[in-house]
Tab-separated table of C-alpha atoms and ligand atoms in Angstrom:
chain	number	residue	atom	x	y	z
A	2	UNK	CA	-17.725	8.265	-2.635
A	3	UNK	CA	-14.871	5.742	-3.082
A	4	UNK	CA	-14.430	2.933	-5.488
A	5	UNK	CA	-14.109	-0.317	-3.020
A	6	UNK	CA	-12.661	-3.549	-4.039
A	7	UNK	CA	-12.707	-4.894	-0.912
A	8	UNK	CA	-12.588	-5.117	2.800
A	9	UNK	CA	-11.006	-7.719	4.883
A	10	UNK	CA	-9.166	-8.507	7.775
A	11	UNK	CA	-5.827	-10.103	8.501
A	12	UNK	CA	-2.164	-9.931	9.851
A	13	UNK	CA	0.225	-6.807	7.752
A	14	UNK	CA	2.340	-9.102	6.438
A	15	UNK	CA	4.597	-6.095	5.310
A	16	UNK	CA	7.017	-3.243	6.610
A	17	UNK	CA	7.544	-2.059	9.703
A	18	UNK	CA	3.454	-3.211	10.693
A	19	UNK	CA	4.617	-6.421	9.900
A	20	UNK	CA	1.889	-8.675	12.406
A	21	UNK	CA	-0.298	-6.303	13.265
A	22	UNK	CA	-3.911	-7.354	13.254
A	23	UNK	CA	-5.462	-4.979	10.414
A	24	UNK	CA	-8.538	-3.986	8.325
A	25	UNK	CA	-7.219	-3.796	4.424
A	26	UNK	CA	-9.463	-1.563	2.708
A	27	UNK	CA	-8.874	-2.105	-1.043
A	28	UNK	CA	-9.622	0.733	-3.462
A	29	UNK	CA	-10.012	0.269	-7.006
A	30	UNK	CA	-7.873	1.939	-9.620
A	31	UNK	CA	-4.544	2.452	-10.398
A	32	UNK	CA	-2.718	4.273	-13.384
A	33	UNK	CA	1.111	3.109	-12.830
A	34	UNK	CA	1.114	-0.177	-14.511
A	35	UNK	CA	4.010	-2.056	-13.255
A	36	UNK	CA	4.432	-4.844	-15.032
A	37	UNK	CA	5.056	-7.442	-11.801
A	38	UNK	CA	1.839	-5.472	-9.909
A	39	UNK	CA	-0.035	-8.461	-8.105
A	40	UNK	CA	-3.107	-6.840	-7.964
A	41	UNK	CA	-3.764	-5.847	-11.441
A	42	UNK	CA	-7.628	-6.556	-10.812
A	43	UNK	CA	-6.941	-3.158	-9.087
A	44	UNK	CA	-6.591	-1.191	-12.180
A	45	UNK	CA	-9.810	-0.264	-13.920
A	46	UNK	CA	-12.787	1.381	-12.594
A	47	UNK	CA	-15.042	-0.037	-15.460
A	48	UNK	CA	-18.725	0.264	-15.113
A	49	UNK	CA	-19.197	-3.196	-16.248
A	50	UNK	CA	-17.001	-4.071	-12.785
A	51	UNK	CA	-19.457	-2.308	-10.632
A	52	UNK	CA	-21.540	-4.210	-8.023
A	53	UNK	CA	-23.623	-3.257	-5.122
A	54	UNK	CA	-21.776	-2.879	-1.996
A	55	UNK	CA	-23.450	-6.061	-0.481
A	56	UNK	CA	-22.487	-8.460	-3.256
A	57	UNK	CA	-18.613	-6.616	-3.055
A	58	UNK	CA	-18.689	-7.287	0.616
A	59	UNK	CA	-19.684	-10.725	0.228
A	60	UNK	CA	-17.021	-12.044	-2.235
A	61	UNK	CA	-14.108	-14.299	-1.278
A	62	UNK	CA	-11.810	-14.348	-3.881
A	63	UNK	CA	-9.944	-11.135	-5.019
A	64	UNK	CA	-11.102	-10.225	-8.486
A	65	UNK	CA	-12.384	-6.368	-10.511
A	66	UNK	CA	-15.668	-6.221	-8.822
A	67	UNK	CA	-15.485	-2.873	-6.853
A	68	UNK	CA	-18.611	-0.946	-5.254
A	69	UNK	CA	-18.847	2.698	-4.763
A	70	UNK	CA	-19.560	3.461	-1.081
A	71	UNK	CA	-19.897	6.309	0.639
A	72	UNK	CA	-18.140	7.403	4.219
A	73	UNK	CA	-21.417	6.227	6.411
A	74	UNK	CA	-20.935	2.487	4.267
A	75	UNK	CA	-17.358	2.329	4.804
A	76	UNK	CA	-17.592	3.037	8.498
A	77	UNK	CA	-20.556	0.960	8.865
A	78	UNK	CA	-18.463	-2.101	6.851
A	79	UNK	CA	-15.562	-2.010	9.189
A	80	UNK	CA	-18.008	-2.511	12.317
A	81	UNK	CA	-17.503	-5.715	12.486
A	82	UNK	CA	-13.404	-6.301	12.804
A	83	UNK	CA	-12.309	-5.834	15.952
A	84	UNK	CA	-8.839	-4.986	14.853
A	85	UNK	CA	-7.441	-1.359	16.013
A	86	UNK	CA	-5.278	-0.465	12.349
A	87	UNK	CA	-6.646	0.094	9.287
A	88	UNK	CA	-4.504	-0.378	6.093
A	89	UNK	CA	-5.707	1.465	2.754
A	90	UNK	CA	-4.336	0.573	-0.299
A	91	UNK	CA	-4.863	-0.243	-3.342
A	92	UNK	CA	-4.642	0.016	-6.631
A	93	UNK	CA	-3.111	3.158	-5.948
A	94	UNK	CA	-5.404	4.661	-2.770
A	95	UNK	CA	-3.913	8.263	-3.181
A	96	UNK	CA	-5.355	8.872	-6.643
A	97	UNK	CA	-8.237	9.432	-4.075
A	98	UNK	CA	-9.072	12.339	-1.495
A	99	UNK	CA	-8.757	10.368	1.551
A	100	UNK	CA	-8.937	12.800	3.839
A	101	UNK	CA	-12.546	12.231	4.885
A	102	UNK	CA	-12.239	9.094	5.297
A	103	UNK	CA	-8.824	9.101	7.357
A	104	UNK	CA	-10.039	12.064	9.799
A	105	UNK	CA	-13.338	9.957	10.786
A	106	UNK	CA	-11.277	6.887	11.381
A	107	UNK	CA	-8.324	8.569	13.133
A	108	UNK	CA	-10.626	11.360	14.858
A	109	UNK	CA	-14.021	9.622	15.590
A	110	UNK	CA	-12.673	6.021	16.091
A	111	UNK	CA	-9.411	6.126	17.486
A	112	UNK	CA	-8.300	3.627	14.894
A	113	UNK	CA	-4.338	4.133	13.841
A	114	UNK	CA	-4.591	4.608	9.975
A	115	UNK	CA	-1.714	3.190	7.490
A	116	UNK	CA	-1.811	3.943	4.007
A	117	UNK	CA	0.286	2.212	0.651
A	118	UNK	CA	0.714	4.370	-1.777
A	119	UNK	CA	3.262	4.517	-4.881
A	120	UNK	CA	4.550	7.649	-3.915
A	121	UNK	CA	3.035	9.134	-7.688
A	122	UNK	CA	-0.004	10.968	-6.225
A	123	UNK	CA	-0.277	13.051	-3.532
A	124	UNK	CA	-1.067	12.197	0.012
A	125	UNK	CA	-4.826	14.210	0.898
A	126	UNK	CA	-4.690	12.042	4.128
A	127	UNK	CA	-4.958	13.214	7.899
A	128	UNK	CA	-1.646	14.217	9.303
A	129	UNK	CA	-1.493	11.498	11.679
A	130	UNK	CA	-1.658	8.669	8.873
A	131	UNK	CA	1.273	6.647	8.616
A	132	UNK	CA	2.333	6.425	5.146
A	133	UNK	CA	4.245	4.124	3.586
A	134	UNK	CA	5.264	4.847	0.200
A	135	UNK	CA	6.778	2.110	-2.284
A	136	UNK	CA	7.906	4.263	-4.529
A	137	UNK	CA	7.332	2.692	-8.005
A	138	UNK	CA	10.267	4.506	-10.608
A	139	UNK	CA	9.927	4.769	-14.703
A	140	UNK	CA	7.090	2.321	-14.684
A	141	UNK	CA	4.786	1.460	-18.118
A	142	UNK	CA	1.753	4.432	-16.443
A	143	UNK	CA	4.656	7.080	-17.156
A	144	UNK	CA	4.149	8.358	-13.211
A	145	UNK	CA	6.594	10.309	-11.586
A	146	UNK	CA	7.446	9.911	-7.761
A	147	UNK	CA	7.041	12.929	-5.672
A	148	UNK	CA	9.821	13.997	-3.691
A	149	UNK	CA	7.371	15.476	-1.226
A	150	UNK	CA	5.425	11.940	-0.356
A	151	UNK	CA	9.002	10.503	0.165
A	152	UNK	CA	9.755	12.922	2.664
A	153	UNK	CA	6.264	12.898	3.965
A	154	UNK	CA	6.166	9.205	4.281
A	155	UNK	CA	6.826	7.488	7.529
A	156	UNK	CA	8.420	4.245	5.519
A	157	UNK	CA	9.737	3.043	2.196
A	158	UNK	CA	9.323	-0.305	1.245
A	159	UNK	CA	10.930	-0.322	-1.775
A	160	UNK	CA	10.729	-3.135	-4.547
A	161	UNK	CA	14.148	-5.082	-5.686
A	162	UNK	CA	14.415	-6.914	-9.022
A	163	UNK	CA	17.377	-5.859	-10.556
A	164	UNK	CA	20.863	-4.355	-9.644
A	165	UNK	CA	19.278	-1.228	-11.383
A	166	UNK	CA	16.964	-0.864	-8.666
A	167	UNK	CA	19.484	-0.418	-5.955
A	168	UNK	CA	21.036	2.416	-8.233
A	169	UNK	CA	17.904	4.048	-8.547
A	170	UNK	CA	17.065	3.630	-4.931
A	171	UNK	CA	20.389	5.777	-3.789
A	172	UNK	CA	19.689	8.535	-6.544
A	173	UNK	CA	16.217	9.266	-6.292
A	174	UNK	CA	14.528	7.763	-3.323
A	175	UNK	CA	17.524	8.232	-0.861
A	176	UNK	CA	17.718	12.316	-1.369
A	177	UNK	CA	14.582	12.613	0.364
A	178	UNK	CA	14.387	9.775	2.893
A	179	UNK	CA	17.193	9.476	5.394
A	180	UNK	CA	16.213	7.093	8.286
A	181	UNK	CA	17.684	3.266	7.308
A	182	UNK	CA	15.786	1.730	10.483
A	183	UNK	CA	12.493	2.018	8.163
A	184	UNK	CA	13.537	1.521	4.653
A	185	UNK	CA	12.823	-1.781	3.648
A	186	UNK	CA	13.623	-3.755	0.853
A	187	UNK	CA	11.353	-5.901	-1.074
A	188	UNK	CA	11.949	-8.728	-3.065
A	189	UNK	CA	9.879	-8.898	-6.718
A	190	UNK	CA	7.662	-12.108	-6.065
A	191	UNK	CA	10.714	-13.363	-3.549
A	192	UNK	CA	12.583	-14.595	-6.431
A	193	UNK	CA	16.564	-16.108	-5.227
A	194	UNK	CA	18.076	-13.177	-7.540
A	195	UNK	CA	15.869	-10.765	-6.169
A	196	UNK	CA	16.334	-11.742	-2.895
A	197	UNK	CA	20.484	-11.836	-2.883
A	198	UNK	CA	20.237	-8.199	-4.399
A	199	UNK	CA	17.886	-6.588	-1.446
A	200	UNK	CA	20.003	-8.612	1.477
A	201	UNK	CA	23.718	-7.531	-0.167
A	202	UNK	CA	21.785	-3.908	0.014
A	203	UNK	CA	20.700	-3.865	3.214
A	204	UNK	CA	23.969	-4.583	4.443
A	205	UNK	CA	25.838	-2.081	2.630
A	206	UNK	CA	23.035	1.168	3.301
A	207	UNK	CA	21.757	-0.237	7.153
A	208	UNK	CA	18.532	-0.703	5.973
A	209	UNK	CA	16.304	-3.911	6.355
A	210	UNK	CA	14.682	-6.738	4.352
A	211	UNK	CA	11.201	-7.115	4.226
A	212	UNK	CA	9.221	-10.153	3.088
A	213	UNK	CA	5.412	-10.577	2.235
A	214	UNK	CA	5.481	-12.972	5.336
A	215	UNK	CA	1.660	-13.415	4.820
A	216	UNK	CA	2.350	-15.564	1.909
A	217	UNK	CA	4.179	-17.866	4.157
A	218	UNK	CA	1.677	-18.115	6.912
A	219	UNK	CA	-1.347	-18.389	4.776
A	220	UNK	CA	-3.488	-15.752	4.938
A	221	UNK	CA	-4.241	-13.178	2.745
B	408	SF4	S1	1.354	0.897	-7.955
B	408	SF4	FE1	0.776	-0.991	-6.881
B	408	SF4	S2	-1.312	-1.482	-7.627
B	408	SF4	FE2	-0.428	0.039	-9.029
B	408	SF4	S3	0.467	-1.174	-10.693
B	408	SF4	FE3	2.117	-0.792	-9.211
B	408	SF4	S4	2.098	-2.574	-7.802
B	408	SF4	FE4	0.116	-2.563	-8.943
């Protein structure tokens, strides 16, 4: 069983998937608190949040309802998107055995499988799932990124606020992630500072800038 928040689909507007047609499947829960998170509705698995799967399935607007649904449900819930890449995130997806769920979806479906993690939990995922970890460093939830994600993960889409970040980035993500073409770097909420600081870095490490271009295209 795994707590669902929701299930949608729309264009990756993120990373190297950036466009792809995708099914978001949103878990519920997350324990790394960053203070800018976006989906803080994410966070609690609260029994007074709970709703059948139906009434979870039928909501439009993100907010903390989350259902608990088994493999069979989630399978049965994706039916109806026609889109070939599946995108599970969160909250924070790896506080969860995904494995399950990833090997029926890579295995029995053919479906290419992405998953978002912090980089704080370990991946239980099958070994084809492409992982992108934005590693989240010294937040509030007192986390710690694992070196082996990093060097597990197929991208890093890293998150710029600060001229700290960019120090933190080349002493502990850097050590255990070496290829530039997919490290990406994030803008905080797009801000002008925030923005300056990633594009300066990607010019001086060879790595790219990535924007949440759904934002700008509206859709979700
Ligand atoms: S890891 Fe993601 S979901 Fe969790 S608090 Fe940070 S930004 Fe929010």
């Amino acid at each position: 069983m795994l707590p669902i928040n929701e299930i949608f689909a729309t264009v990756q507007g993120e990373g190297f998937h950036v466009g792809t047609p995708s099914i978001f499947i949103r878990l519920q829960g997350c324990d790394v608190g960053c203070g800018w998170c976006d989906s803080k509705h994410t966070w609690n698995v609260h029994a007074a949040q709970q709703s059948s799967a139906e009434q979870m399935l039928a909501k439009r607007d993100s907010d903390e309802r989350y259902a608990w649904m088994d493999l069979a449900q989630v399978l049965a819930a994706i039916q109806p998107f026609a889109a070939r890449h599946v995108v599970i995130t969160g909250g924070e997806p790896c506080a969860h055995d995904l494995r399950a769920l990833t090997e029926a979806l890579i295995d029995s479906f053919h479906l290419r499988v992405q998953i978002e993690t912090s980089a704080t939990h370990p991946v239980l995922a099958h070994r084809q799932t492409w992982v992108t970890a934005s590693p989240k460093i010294a937040m509030p939830g007192g986390k710690v990124v694992l070196p082996e994600v990093l060097e597990r993960a197929q991208e890093i889409k890293f998150p710029v606020g600060r001229a700290r970040d960019i120090e933190l980035l080349k002493s502990e993500i850097l050590p255990f992630f070496a290829d530039r073409e997919r490290l990406f770097l994030q803008p905080i909420s797009q801000s002008e500072r925030a923005t300056k600081l990633a594009i300066e870095a990607a010019f001086e490490l060879g790595c790219r800038v990535s924007i949440q271009v759904h934002k700008y295209i509206g859709v979700r």
